[in-house]
mmCIF file of C-alpha atoms in Angstrom:
data_model
loop_
_atom_site.group_PDB
_atom_site.id
_atom_site.type_symbol
_atom_site.label_atom_id
_atom_site.label_comp_id
_atom_site.label_asym_id
_atom_site.label_seq_id
_atom_site.Cartn_x
_atom_site.Cartn_y
_atom_site.Cartn_z
ATOM 1 C CA MET A 175 -38.763 -24.539 11.153
ATOM 2 C CA GLY A 176 -41.730 -24.919 8.797
ATOM 3 C CA SER A 177 -44.816 -22.706 9.220
ATOM 4 C CA LEU A 178 -47.466 -23.841 11.675
ATOM 5 C CA GLY A 179 -50.029 -24.062 8.877
ATOM 6 C CA ALA A 180 -47.799 -26.350 6.818
ATOM 7 C CA ILE A 181 -47.110 -28.564 9.841
ATOM 8 C CA LEU A 182 -50.812 -28.877 10.631
ATOM 9 C CA LYS A 183 -51.502 -29.791 7.018
ATOM 10 C CA ASN A 184 -48.649 -32.334 7.013
ATOM 11 C CA PRO A 185 -48.345 -33.531 10.639
ATOM 12 C CA ASP A 186 -45.714 -36.163 9.831
ATOM 13 C CA ASP A 187 -43.351 -33.290 8.902
ATOM 14 C CA PHE A 188 -43.108 -32.325 12.565
ATOM 15 C CA TYR A 189 -40.486 -34.795 13.804
ATOM 16 C CA PRO A 190 -38.135 -34.430 10.790
ATOM 17 C CA LEU A 191 -38.438 -30.633 11.101
ATOM 18 C CA LEU A 192 -37.586 -30.789 14.774
ATOM 19 C CA LYS A 193 -34.538 -32.960 14.054
ATOM 20 C CA LEU A 194 -33.488 -30.537 11.312
ATOM 21 C CA LYS A 195 -33.828 -27.581 13.671
ATOM 22 C CA MET A 196 -31.697 -29.292 16.314
ATOM 23 C CA ALA A 197 -29.101 -30.299 13.716
ATOM 24 C CA ALA A 198 -28.885 -26.676 12.565
ATOM 25 C CA ARG A 199 -28.300 -25.546 16.153
ATOM 26 C CA ASN A 200 -25.581 -28.171 16.631
ATOM 27 C CA ALA A 201 -23.910 -27.173 13.362
ATOM 28 C CA GLU A 202 -23.753 -23.545 14.488
ATOM 29 C CA LYS A 203 -22.129 -24.621 17.762
ATOM 30 C CA GLN A 204 -19.415 -26.516 15.850
ATOM 31 C CA ILE A 205 -18.085 -23.434 14.026
ATOM 32 C CA PRO A 206 -14.266 -23.382 14.536
ATOM 33 C CA PRO A 207 -12.766 -20.684 16.797
ATOM 34 C CA GLU A 208 -10.056 -19.444 14.393
ATOM 35 C CA PRO A 209 -11.241 -16.130 12.813
ATOM 36 C CA HIS A 210 -10.774 -17.212 9.173
ATOM 37 C CA TRP A 211 -12.429 -20.596 9.650
ATOM 38 C CA ALA A 212 -15.192 -19.030 11.752
ATOM 39 C CA PHE A 213 -15.875 -16.592 8.905
ATOM 40 C CA CYS A 214 -15.951 -19.389 6.328
ATOM 41 C CA TYR A 215 -18.377 -21.628 8.201
ATOM 42 C CA THR A 216 -20.553 -18.710 9.301
ATOM 43 C CA MET A 217 -20.709 -17.522 5.695
ATOM 44 C CA LEU A 218 -21.526 -21.053 4.539
ATOM 45 C CA HIS A 219 -24.538 -21.082 6.885
ATOM 46 C CA LYS A 220 -25.681 -17.753 5.436
ATOM 47 C CA VAL A 221 -25.340 -18.550 1.723
ATOM 48 C CA SER A 222 -26.611 -22.128 1.907
ATOM 49 C CA ARG A 223 -28.124 -23.400 5.148
ATOM 50 C CA SER A 224 -29.045 -26.806 3.696
ATOM 51 C CA PHE A 225 -25.541 -27.325 2.266
ATOM 52 C CA ALA A 226 -24.032 -26.264 5.596
ATOM 53 C CA LEU A 227 -26.048 -28.993 7.341
ATOM 54 C CA VAL A 228 -25.113 -31.771 4.937
ATOM 55 C CA ILE A 229 -21.415 -30.846 4.900
ATOM 56 C CA GLN A 230 -21.221 -31.260 8.699
ATOM 57 C CA GLN A 231 -21.395 -35.016 8.237
ATOM 58 C CA LEU A 232 -18.034 -35.151 6.461
ATOM 59 C CA GLY A 233 -14.752 -35.761 8.286
ATOM 60 C CA THR A 234 -12.947 -32.590 9.409
ATOM 61 C CA GLU A 235 -10.240 -32.564 6.699
ATOM 62 C CA LEU A 236 -12.622 -33.226 3.814
ATOM 63 C CA ARG A 237 -15.272 -30.961 5.318
ATOM 64 C CA ASN A 238 -12.838 -28.028 5.374
ATOM 65 C CA ALA A 239 -11.792 -28.659 1.766
ATOM 66 C CA VAL A 240 -15.406 -28.879 0.549
ATOM 67 C CA CYS A 241 -16.355 -25.762 2.526
ATOM 68 C CA ILE A 242 -13.578 -23.702 0.891
ATOM 69 C CA PHE A 243 -14.277 -25.214 -2.536
ATOM 70 C CA TYR A 244 -17.916 -24.161 -2.188
ATOM 71 C CA LEU A 245 -17.106 -20.614 -1.036
ATOM 72 C CA VAL A 246 -14.496 -20.076 -3.752
ATOM 73 C CA LEU A 247 -16.974 -21.125 -6.431
ATOM 74 C CA ARG A 248 -19.762 -19.126 -4.780
ATOM 75 C CA ALA A 249 -17.512 -16.051 -4.917
ATOM 76 C CA LEU A 250 -16.716 -16.752 -8.568
ATOM 77 C CA ASP A 251 -20.437 -17.133 -9.235
ATOM 78 C CA THR A 252 -21.112 -13.810 -7.465
ATOM 79 C CA VAL A 253 -18.830 -12.044 -9.928
ATOM 80 C CA GLU A 254 -20.530 -13.757 -12.871
ATOM 81 C CA ASP A 255 -24.056 -13.038 -11.565
ATOM 82 C CA ASP A 256 -23.507 -9.318 -10.888
ATOM 83 C CA THR A 257 -25.006 -7.756 -14.004
ATOM 84 C CA SER A 258 -23.837 -4.275 -12.910
ATOM 85 C CA ILE A 259 -20.172 -5.155 -13.579
ATOM 86 C CA GLU A 260 -18.992 -4.106 -17.028
ATOM 87 C CA THR A 261 -17.859 -6.960 -19.270
ATOM 88 C CA ASP A 262 -14.337 -5.559 -19.703
ATOM 89 C CA VAL A 263 -13.950 -5.622 -15.901
ATOM 90 C CA LYS A 264 -15.732 -8.913 -15.235
ATOM 91 C CA VAL A 265 -14.012 -11.165 -17.792
ATOM 92 C CA PRO A 266 -10.410 -10.629 -16.563
ATOM 93 C CA ILE A 267 -11.504 -11.298 -12.964
ATOM 94 C CA LEU A 268 -13.201 -14.560 -13.936
ATOM 95 C CA ILE A 269 -10.175 -15.726 -15.920
ATOM 96 C CA ALA A 270 -7.685 -14.879 -13.149
ATOM 97 C CA PHE A 271 -9.790 -16.008 -10.181
ATOM 98 C CA HIS A 272 -7.800 -19.215 -9.668
ATOM 99 C CA ARG A 273 -4.759 -17.067 -8.911
ATOM 100 C CA HIS A 274 -6.587 -14.718 -6.550
ATOM 101 C CA ILE A 275 -7.347 -17.570 -4.141
ATOM 102 C CA TYR A 276 -3.610 -17.698 -3.302
ATOM 103 C CA ASP A 277 -3.540 -13.974 -2.471
ATOM 104 C CA ARG A 278 -4.487 -13.183 1.148
ATOM 105 C CA ASP A 279 -4.931 -9.491 0.286
ATOM 106 C CA TRP A 280 -7.237 -9.843 -2.730
ATOM 107 C CA HIS A 281 -10.885 -8.849 -2.611
ATOM 108 C CA PHE A 282 -13.401 -7.366 -5.042
ATOM 109 C CA SER A 283 -16.534 -5.554 -3.959
ATOM 110 C CA CYS A 284 -19.619 -6.835 -5.782
ATOM 111 C CA GLY A 285 -22.829 -8.724 -5.144
ATOM 112 C CA THR A 286 -25.430 -7.921 -2.491
ATOM 113 C CA LYS A 287 -26.215 -8.854 1.120
ATOM 114 C CA GLU A 288 -24.195 -11.845 2.375
ATOM 115 C CA TYR A 289 -22.483 -12.242 -0.999
ATOM 116 C CA LYS A 290 -21.059 -8.734 -0.739
ATOM 117 C CA VAL A 291 -19.686 -9.632 2.710
ATOM 118 C CA LEU A 292 -18.102 -12.754 1.203
ATOM 119 C CA MET A 293 -16.422 -10.717 -1.533
ATOM 120 C CA ASP A 294 -15.350 -7.841 0.731
ATOM 121 C CA GLN A 295 -13.734 -10.228 3.213
ATOM 122 C CA PHE A 296 -12.493 -12.842 0.774
ATOM 123 C CA HIS A 297 -9.075 -12.776 2.476
ATOM 124 C CA HIS A 298 -10.515 -15.093 5.126
ATOM 125 C CA VAL A 299 -11.324 -17.667 2.438
ATOM 126 C CA SER A 300 -7.841 -17.352 0.925
ATOM 127 C CA THR A 301 -6.236 -17.773 4.341
ATOM 128 C CA ALA A 302 -8.214 -20.953 4.975
ATOM 129 C CA PHE A 303 -7.506 -22.223 1.454
ATOM 130 C CA LEU A 304 -3.761 -21.903 2.054
ATOM 131 C CA GLU A 305 -4.059 -24.169 5.114
ATOM 132 C CA LEU A 306 -5.521 -27.052 3.094
ATOM 133 C CA GLY A 307 -3.417 -29.987 1.944
ATOM 134 C CA LYS A 308 -1.638 -29.554 -1.386
ATOM 135 C CA ASN A 309 -3.796 -32.195 -3.095
ATOM 136 C CA TYR A 310 -6.951 -30.307 -2.108
ATOM 137 C CA GLN A 311 -5.490 -26.972 -3.196
ATOM 138 C CA GLU A 312 -4.560 -28.306 -6.622
ATOM 139 C CA ALA A 313 -8.025 -29.765 -7.203
ATOM 140 C CA ILE A 314 -9.735 -26.510 -6.192
ATOM 141 C CA GLU A 315 -7.380 -24.382 -8.295
ATOM 142 C CA ASP A 316 -7.865 -26.572 -11.386
ATOM 143 C CA ILE A 317 -11.673 -26.470 -11.230
ATOM 144 C CA THR A 318 -11.721 -22.721 -10.441
ATOM 145 C CA LYS A 319 -9.499 -22.006 -13.456
ATOM 146 C CA ARG A 320 -11.664 -24.071 -15.815
ATOM 147 C CA MET A 321 -14.908 -22.673 -14.449
ATOM 148 C CA GLY A 322 -13.738 -19.065 -14.629
ATOM 149 C CA ALA A 323 -12.691 -19.514 -18.255
ATOM 150 C CA GLY A 324 -16.043 -21.106 -19.108
ATOM 151 C CA MET A 325 -18.011 -18.352 -17.386
ATOM 152 C CA ALA A 326 -15.970 -15.738 -19.240
ATOM 153 C CA LYS A 327 -16.800 -17.460 -22.517
ATOM 154 C CA PHE A 328 -20.535 -17.264 -21.863
ATOM 155 C CA ILE A 329 -20.422 -13.632 -20.736
ATOM 156 C CA CYS A 330 -19.881 -12.869 -24.420
ATOM 157 C CA LYS A 331 -22.024 -15.699 -25.789
ATOM 158 C CA GLU A 332 -25.721 -16.499 -25.471
ATOM 159 C CA VAL A 333 -27.101 -19.976 -24.823
ATOM 160 C CA GLU A 334 -28.436 -20.723 -28.297
ATOM 161 C CA THR A 335 -28.399 -24.496 -28.753
ATOM 162 C CA ILE A 336 -28.897 -27.435 -26.421
ATOM 163 C CA ASP A 337 -25.182 -28.148 -26.858
ATOM 164 C CA ASP A 338 -24.493 -24.591 -25.616
ATOM 165 C CA TYR A 339 -26.799 -25.251 -22.669
ATOM 166 C CA ASP A 340 -24.963 -28.442 -21.760
ATOM 167 C CA GLU A 341 -21.607 -26.679 -22.156
ATOM 168 C CA TYR A 342 -22.653 -23.757 -19.950
ATOM 169 C CA CYS A 343 -24.031 -26.122 -17.289
ATOM 170 C CA HIS A 344 -20.778 -28.094 -17.478
ATOM 171 C CA TYR A 345 -18.746 -24.984 -16.715
ATOM 172 C CA VAL A 346 -20.875 -23.770 -13.813
ATOM 173 C CA ALA A 347 -21.954 -27.105 -12.287
ATOM 174 C CA GLY A 348 -20.547 -30.142 -14.062
ATOM 175 C CA LEU A 349 -17.085 -28.974 -13.039
ATOM 176 C CA VAL A 350 -18.328 -28.821 -9.439
ATOM 177 C CA GLY A 351 -19.157 -32.524 -9.761
ATOM 178 C CA LEU A 352 -15.679 -33.234 -11.162
ATOM 179 C CA GLY A 353 -14.087 -31.177 -8.392
ATOM 180 C CA LEU A 354 -15.980 -32.928 -5.613
ATOM 181 C CA SER A 355 -15.019 -36.308 -7.071
ATOM 182 C CA LYS A 356 -11.380 -35.167 -6.975
ATOM 183 C CA LEU A 357 -11.709 -34.050 -3.355
ATOM 184 C CA PHE A 358 -13.351 -37.346 -2.361
ATOM 185 C CA HIS A 359 -10.501 -39.215 -4.049
ATOM 186 C CA ALA A 360 -7.861 -36.968 -2.474
ATOM 187 C CA SER A 361 -9.305 -37.765 0.961
ATOM 188 C CA GLY A 362 -8.682 -41.472 0.316
ATOM 189 C CA SER A 363 -12.364 -42.286 0.887
ATOM 190 C CA GLU A 364 -13.483 -42.967 -2.692
ATOM 191 C CA ASP A 365 -12.197 -44.118 -6.065
ATOM 192 C CA LEU A 366 -12.043 -41.360 -8.683
ATOM 193 C CA ALA A 367 -15.419 -41.376 -10.430
ATOM 194 C CA PRO A 368 -15.645 -41.184 -14.258
ATOM 195 C CA ASP A 369 -15.874 -37.602 -15.514
ATOM 196 C CA ASP A 370 -19.115 -38.184 -17.422
ATOM 197 C CA LEU A 371 -20.918 -39.374 -14.291
ATOM 198 C CA SER A 372 -19.489 -36.544 -12.170
ATOM 199 C CA ASN A 373 -20.582 -34.090 -14.855
ATOM 200 C CA SER A 374 -24.140 -35.456 -14.863
ATOM 201 C CA MET A 375 -24.359 -35.025 -11.088
ATOM 202 C CA GLY A 376 -23.697 -31.312 -11.560
ATOM 203 C CA LEU A 377 -25.894 -30.896 -14.641
ATOM 204 C CA PHE A 378 -28.916 -32.487 -12.990
ATOM 205 C CA LEU A 379 -28.735 -29.984 -10.114
ATOM 206 C CA GLN A 380 -27.945 -26.974 -12.309
ATOM 207 C CA LYS A 381 -30.684 -27.605 -14.852
ATOM 208 C CA THR A 382 -33.184 -27.978 -12.009
ATOM 209 C CA ASN A 383 -32.095 -24.607 -10.608
ATOM 210 C CA ILE A 384 -32.267 -22.929 -14.033
ATOM 211 C CA ILE A 385 -35.808 -24.229 -14.543
ATOM 212 C CA ARG A 386 -36.982 -23.252 -11.054
ATOM 213 C CA ASP A 387 -35.356 -19.786 -11.171
ATOM 214 C CA TYR A 388 -36.805 -18.675 -14.530
ATOM 215 C CA LEU A 389 -38.756 -15.705 -13.144
ATOM 216 C CA GLU A 390 -35.979 -14.474 -10.851
ATOM 217 C CA ASP A 391 -33.428 -14.611 -13.673
ATOM 218 C CA ILE A 392 -35.620 -13.008 -16.324
ATOM 219 C CA ASN A 393 -36.526 -10.147 -13.946
ATOM 220 C CA GLU A 394 -32.922 -9.512 -12.901
ATOM 221 C CA ILE A 395 -32.016 -5.817 -12.726
ATOM 222 C CA PRO A 396 -30.318 -4.076 -14.516
ATOM 223 C CA LYS A 397 -30.140 -6.893 -17.071
ATOM 224 C CA SER A 398 -31.971 -10.196 -17.467
ATOM 225 C CA ARG A 399 -30.060 -13.442 -17.116
ATOM 226 C CA MET A 400 -31.147 -15.926 -19.768
ATOM 227 C CA PHE A 401 -30.021 -19.543 -19.501
ATOM 228 C CA TRP A 402 -32.880 -21.418 -21.179
ATOM 229 C CA PRO A 403 -31.595 -22.442 -24.643
ATOM 230 C CA ARG A 404 -33.118 -20.690 -27.637
ATOM 231 C CA GLN A 405 -33.335 -24.065 -29.409
ATOM 232 C CA ILE A 406 -36.014 -25.044 -26.880
ATOM 233 C CA TRP A 407 -37.891 -21.840 -26.058
ATOM 234 C CA SER A 408 -38.057 -20.572 -29.669
ATOM 235 C CA LYS A 409 -40.420 -23.460 -30.452
ATOM 236 C CA TYR A 410 -43.007 -21.821 -28.215
ATOM 237 C CA VAL A 411 -42.484 -18.017 -28.119
ATOM 238 C CA ASN A 412 -40.606 -15.270 -29.950
ATOM 239 C CA LYS A 413 -38.774 -13.981 -26.862
ATOM 240 C CA LEU A 414 -37.787 -15.812 -23.693
ATOM 241 C CA GLU A 415 -39.452 -13.182 -21.501
ATOM 242 C CA ASP A 416 -42.779 -13.833 -23.294
ATOM 243 C CA LEU A 417 -43.159 -17.023 -21.247
ATOM 244 C CA LYS A 418 -44.055 -15.022 -18.136
ATOM 245 C CA TYR A 419 -47.078 -13.343 -19.700
ATOM 246 C CA GLU A 420 -50.484 -14.841 -18.931
ATOM 247 C CA GLU A 421 -51.602 -14.911 -22.563
ATOM 248 C CA ASN A 422 -48.764 -17.373 -23.278
ATOM 249 C CA SER A 423 -49.581 -19.751 -20.412
ATOM 250 C CA VAL A 424 -50.214 -22.839 -22.556
ATOM 251 C CA LYS A 425 -47.000 -22.389 -24.551
ATOM 252 C CA ALA A 426 -45.086 -21.536 -21.371
ATOM 253 C CA VAL A 427 -46.071 -24.813 -19.693
ATOM 254 C CA GLN A 428 -45.195 -26.786 -22.837
ATOM 255 C CA CYS A 429 -41.768 -25.122 -22.900
ATOM 256 C CA LEU A 430 -41.325 -25.813 -19.185
ATOM 257 C CA ASN A 431 -42.133 -29.482 -19.705
ATOM 258 C CA ASP A 432 -39.599 -29.587 -22.547
ATOM 259 C CA MET A 433 -36.932 -28.203 -20.190
ATOM 260 C CA VAL A 434 -37.792 -30.692 -17.420
ATOM 261 C CA THR A 435 -37.684 -33.556 -19.918
ATOM 262 C CA ASN A 436 -34.201 -32.426 -20.966
ATOM 263 C CA ALA A 437 -33.016 -32.426 -17.335
ATOM 264 C CA LEU A 438 -34.310 -35.959 -16.728
ATOM 265 C CA MET A 439 -31.730 -37.372 -19.153
ATOM 266 C CA HIS A 440 -29.096 -37.082 -16.394
ATOM 267 C CA ALA A 441 -30.996 -38.972 -13.679
ATOM 268 C CA GLU A 442 -29.750 -42.468 -14.521
ATOM 269 C CA ASP A 443 -26.107 -41.310 -14.527
ATOM 270 C CA CYS A 444 -26.698 -39.814 -11.084
ATOM 271 C CA LEU A 445 -28.043 -43.120 -9.781
ATOM 272 C CA THR A 446 -24.990 -44.939 -11.191
ATOM 273 C CA TYR A 447 -22.615 -42.432 -9.551
ATOM 274 C CA MET A 448 -24.272 -42.673 -6.142
ATOM 275 C CA ALA A 449 -24.477 -46.479 -6.216
ATOM 276 C CA ALA A 450 -20.668 -46.620 -6.485
ATOM 277 C CA LEU A 451 -19.997 -44.505 -3.374
ATOM 278 C CA ARG A 452 -18.601 -46.359 -0.347
ATOM 279 C CA ASP A 453 -18.261 -43.740 2.396
ATOM 280 C CA PRO A 454 -21.618 -43.145 4.189
ATOM 281 C CA PRO A 455 -21.120 -39.410 4.954
ATOM 282 C CA ILE A 456 -19.997 -38.727 1.367
ATOM 283 C CA PHE A 457 -22.958 -40.738 0.108
ATOM 284 C CA ARG A 458 -25.427 -38.652 2.124
ATOM 285 C CA PHE A 459 -23.691 -35.454 1.091
ATOM 286 C CA CYS A 460 -24.198 -36.383 -2.581
ATOM 287 C CA ALA A 461 -27.593 -38.079 -2.371
ATOM 288 C CA ILE A 462 -29.672 -35.498 -0.525
ATOM 289 C CA PRO A 463 -29.287 -32.708 -3.152
ATOM 290 C CA GLN A 464 -30.039 -35.154 -5.987
ATOM 291 C CA ILE A 465 -33.282 -36.261 -4.337
ATOM 292 C CA MET A 466 -34.159 -32.607 -3.790
ATOM 293 C CA ALA A 467 -33.556 -32.011 -7.502
ATOM 294 C CA ILE A 468 -35.879 -34.718 -8.799
ATOM 295 C CA GLY A 469 -38.447 -33.687 -6.192
ATOM 296 C CA THR A 470 -38.266 -30.092 -7.424
ATOM 297 C CA LEU A 471 -38.616 -31.197 -11.048
ATOM 298 C CA ALA A 472 -41.745 -33.140 -10.059
ATOM 299 C CA LEU A 473 -43.195 -29.970 -8.538
ATOM 300 C CA CYS A 474 -42.228 -27.766 -11.494
ATOM 301 C CA TYR A 475 -43.498 -30.052 -14.261
ATOM 302 C CA ASN A 476 -46.712 -28.796 -15.861
ATOM 303 C CA ASN A 477 -46.872 -26.028 -13.236
ATOM 304 C CA ILE A 478 -47.628 -22.499 -14.467
ATOM 305 C CA GLU A 479 -46.538 -21.134 -11.066
ATOM 306 C CA VAL A 480 -42.914 -21.390 -12.252
ATOM 307 C CA PHE A 481 -43.728 -18.279 -14.314
ATOM 308 C CA ARG A 482 -45.627 -16.518 -11.533
ATOM 309 C CA GLY A 483 -43.493 -16.948 -8.424
ATOM 310 C CA VAL A 484 -41.301 -19.398 -6.515
ATOM 311 C CA VAL A 485 -41.867 -23.160 -6.739
ATOM 312 C CA LYS A 486 -39.909 -25.240 -4.256
ATOM 313 C CA MET A 487 -40.280 -28.198 -1.942
ATOM 314 C CA ARG A 488 -41.853 -27.318 1.381
ATOM 315 C CA ARG A 489 -39.430 -27.269 4.300
ATOM 316 C CA GLY A 490 -41.085 -30.272 5.939
ATOM 317 C CA LEU A 491 -40.514 -32.407 2.836
ATOM 318 C CA THR A 492 -36.899 -31.238 2.710
ATOM 319 C CA ALA A 493 -36.529 -32.295 6.339
ATOM 320 C CA LYS A 494 -37.936 -35.722 5.485
ATOM 321 C CA VAL A 495 -35.422 -36.165 2.668
ATOM 322 C CA ILE A 496 -32.542 -35.273 4.982
ATOM 323 C CA ASP A 497 -33.867 -37.549 7.734
ATOM 324 C CA ARG A 498 -34.643 -40.570 5.534
ATOM 325 C CA THR A 499 -31.626 -40.643 3.223
ATOM 326 C CA THR A 500 -29.011 -43.045 4.570
ATOM 327 C CA THR A 501 -28.691 -45.845 1.994
ATOM 328 C CA MET A 502 -28.929 -46.407 -1.752
ATOM 329 C CA ALA A 503 -32.273 -48.109 -1.142
ATOM 330 C CA ASP A 504 -33.551 -44.764 0.161
ATOM 331 C CA VAL A 505 -32.320 -43.052 -3.012
ATOM 332 C CA TYR A 506 -33.951 -45.591 -5.324
ATOM 333 C CA GLY A 507 -37.180 -45.238 -3.342
ATOM 334 C CA ALA A 508 -37.160 -41.438 -3.556
ATOM 335 C CA PHE A 509 -36.305 -41.359 -7.273
ATOM 336 C CA PHE A 510 -39.031 -43.927 -7.964
ATOM 337 C CA ASP A 511 -41.608 -41.945 -5.980
ATOM 338 C CA PHE A 512 -40.830 -38.580 -7.536
ATOM 339 C CA ALA A 513 -40.610 -40.092 -11.030
ATOM 340 C CA SER A 514 -44.046 -41.622 -10.433
ATOM 341 C CA MET A 515 -45.368 -38.283 -9.179
ATOM 342 C CA LEU A 516 -44.019 -36.577 -12.284
ATOM 343 C CA GLU A 517 -45.432 -39.309 -14.523
ATOM 344 C CA SER A 518 -48.920 -38.697 -13.116
ATOM 345 C CA LYS A 519 -48.691 -35.059 -14.263
ATOM 346 C CA VAL A 520 -47.783 -35.813 -17.885
ATOM 347 C CA ASP A 521 -50.491 -34.700 -20.296
ATOM 348 C CA LYS A 522 -50.639 -37.120 -23.205
ATOM 349 C CA ASN A 523 -51.291 -34.144 -25.515
ATOM 350 C CA ASP A 524 -48.068 -32.386 -24.487
ATOM 351 C CA PRO A 525 -45.593 -32.172 -27.418
ATOM 352 C CA ASN A 526 -42.903 -33.911 -25.347
ATOM 353 C CA ALA A 527 -45.103 -36.405 -23.523
ATOM 354 C CA THR A 528 -43.660 -39.477 -25.253
ATOM 355 C CA LYS A 529 -40.074 -38.472 -24.538
ATOM 356 C CA ALA A 530 -40.857 -37.529 -20.936
ATOM 357 C CA LEU A 531 -42.653 -40.816 -20.252
ATOM 358 C CA SER A 532 -39.792 -42.768 -21.813
ATOM 359 C CA ARG A 533 -37.242 -41.111 -19.529
ATOM 360 C CA LEU A 534 -39.413 -41.558 -16.466
ATOM 361 C CA GLU A 535 -39.974 -45.231 -17.258
ATOM 362 C CA ALA A 536 -36.196 -45.694 -17.600
ATOM 363 C CA ILE A 537 -35.670 -44.147 -14.140
ATOM 364 C CA GLN A 538 -38.380 -46.327 -12.602
ATOM 365 C CA LYS A 539 -36.941 -49.425 -14.292
ATOM 366 C CA THR A 540 -33.454 -48.715 -12.880
ATOM 367 C CA CYS A 541 -34.946 -48.336 -9.405
ATOM 368 C CA ARG A 542 -36.983 -51.552 -9.684
ATOM 369 C CA GLU A 543 -34.109 -53.598 -11.109
ATOM 370 C CA SER A 544 -31.853 -52.547 -8.240
ATOM 371 C CA GLY A 545 -33.796 -55.022 -6.110
ATOM 372 C CA LEU A 546 -33.756 -52.478 -3.272
ATOM 373 C CA LEU A 547 -37.285 -51.099 -3.521
ATOM 374 C CA SER A 548 -39.181 -52.149 -0.416
ATOM 375 C CA LYS A 549 -42.960 -52.249 -0.253
ATOM 376 C CA SER A 550 -42.790 -51.277 3.416
ATOM 377 C CA ARG A 551 -40.752 -48.110 2.798
ATOM 378 C CA LYS A 552 -42.177 -44.675 3.538
ATOM 379 C CA SER A 553 -43.340 -43.062 0.299
ATOM 380 C CA TYR A 554 -42.849 -39.426 -0.684
ATOM 381 C CA ILE A 555 -46.038 -39.484 -2.738
ATOM 382 C CA VAL A 556 -48.592 -37.306 -0.971
ATOM 383 C CA LYS A 557 -51.602 -39.217 0.318
ATOM 384 C CA ASP A 558 -54.882 -37.912 1.654
ATOM 385 C CA GLU A 559 -54.215 -36.713 5.196
ATOM 386 C CA SER A 560 -57.738 -35.495 5.927
ATOM 387 C CA GLY A 561 -58.085 -38.184 8.600
ATOM 388 C CA TYR A 562 -56.172 -36.094 11.111
ATOM 389 C CA GLY A 563 -58.772 -34.838 13.540
ATOM 390 C CA SER A 564 -59.052 -31.776 15.750
ATOM 391 C CA THR A 565 -57.433 -33.602 18.686
ATOM 392 C CA MET A 566 -54.282 -34.250 16.671
ATOM 393 C CA ILE A 567 -54.207 -30.608 15.593
ATOM 394 C CA ILE A 568 -54.524 -29.378 19.184
ATOM 395 C CA VAL A 569 -51.750 -31.718 20.337
ATOM 396 C CA LEU A 570 -49.491 -30.518 17.550
ATOM 397 C CA VAL A 571 -50.148 -26.858 18.367
ATOM 398 C CA ILE A 572 -49.214 -27.499 22.007
ATOM 399 C CA MET A 573 -46.084 -29.449 21.042
ATOM 400 C CA VAL A 574 -44.943 -26.773 18.590
ATOM 401 C CA SER A 575 -45.467 -24.076 21.243
ATOM 402 C CA ILE A 576 -43.441 -26.018 23.819
ATOM 403 C CA ILE A 577 -40.611 -26.717 21.387
ATOM 404 C CA PHE A 578 -40.415 -23.101 20.242
ATOM 405 C CA SER A 579 -40.363 -21.910 23.866
ATOM 406 C CA TYR A 580 -37.591 -24.378 24.715
ATOM 407 C CA LEU A 581 -35.489 -23.447 21.705
ATOM 408 C CA SER A 582 -35.918 -19.727 22.376
ATOM 409 C CA ALA A 583 -34.881 -20.146 26.010
ATOM 410 C CA SER A 584 -31.871 -22.257 25.047
ATOM 411 C CA HIS A 585 -30.816 -19.697 22.449
ATOM 412 C CA GLN A 586 -31.016 -16.845 24.998
ATOM 413 C CA ASN A 587 -29.007 -18.827 27.572
ATOM 414 C CA ASN A 588 -26.270 -19.440 24.990
#
C-alpha cells in the first residue's frame, strides 16, 4: 500500500489503494496447487506485481498462456541483461532459447535475486509451457525465436541511429505486442491485430522504460547498458554518460525531451489498437500499462530527476488507473489528461517544442474526436488539495491503522 504521507497528501488515493491491496491478496490466494504452475504464478508476482494483478482478469486458458509467455521472455531478457556473461556464451543461448523451452531439464544460472531463481528453476516454466495448447506453444516459440535472434544481433551492435533504436525496441518489445495479439487471436476472443499496431503497443511501453531507466542502465555494473540512440544524444553531449553530470543539466533535459517526443509518435497507434478490442478483460489487460506509460512520460518530461534517481508514478495514482480503467472512454480520458499535463510542461524555447506540441495536439484531437470524452469524468490532472483539513487527516490516519491491523490479522490467520 502507498506510504501514509502520500495518502495524506492525496486522500482520494486511499480507496483505490485499498482495493488494489485486496486484489493483490485475492490474486495470491488463486495461485494453482500444481508445483510447476504454483512456481510460475508465484514468480510472476515477484518479478512484476502489477502485471500479475492485471493478468488475473483473463480467462484461465489465456491467463496461463500469457503467464508462461511473460516468464519465457523475462528469462530471455535476464540472459540479455546480465552483463557478466561473456558474449561468446550469451549469443548462442539467446539464439537457441526457443528450443530450450521444450526441454524440461534445461536451466542456466544467471541474473540476481528473483531472476536467478527463475533461471535456476526454469524447468517449472518448461513443464507448464508443454501443457499449453499447440496454438499457444507455436505463438510463444515463434516470438521467442525472433526475439532471441534480435537480442543477439544487438549484443554485437550499438544503438546508433533512430532506425536502430526502433529495430531494437521491436525485438525486445514490439514482438511482445505481436505475440500477445497472436495469443488473443488463438483464444478466439479477438481478431488478429495488424502487426504495425501491435508493434507500436510494445514500442510505446519499451521506449518509456528506456527513458525512465536511464540512470539505472548507465550505472550498470560491470558494464553500462546504453539504449538511447546516438543520433539523439550526440546532439547534446559527447558521451551518453555525460547526461548524468550536473554541469550538463540543461542539455540533459533537452535530450530527455527529445526522447519523450520520439516515444509519443506511437500513442495514436496504441489508441487505434485498443479501440478495436472486444473482450473486456483483454482490453483492461492492454489498456492499463499504456495509460501508465503516457503517465510516466508526463512525469519524466522536462524533469532533471530522471538523471538523479527514480521517476515513477506514485502507487496511489497507479491504483487509480487500475480502478478507473474499464472502457475506451476511460482510456481516451486518461490519454487526454496526461497529454495535457505534458503539454503544460513544454518550454517554448526547447529545441523540440514544436514537434512535441504537434504530437500532443494530435493525441488530444484523437481523444476529442472519439466523442467519448465526458466533462463529468474524474481527471488525472492534479488539482490543489490543500482544502483537506486536520479532521480529514485524523480520520484517514485512523482508517489506515484499522485497515492495516485487519490485513495483518487476516494474513496471520491464513
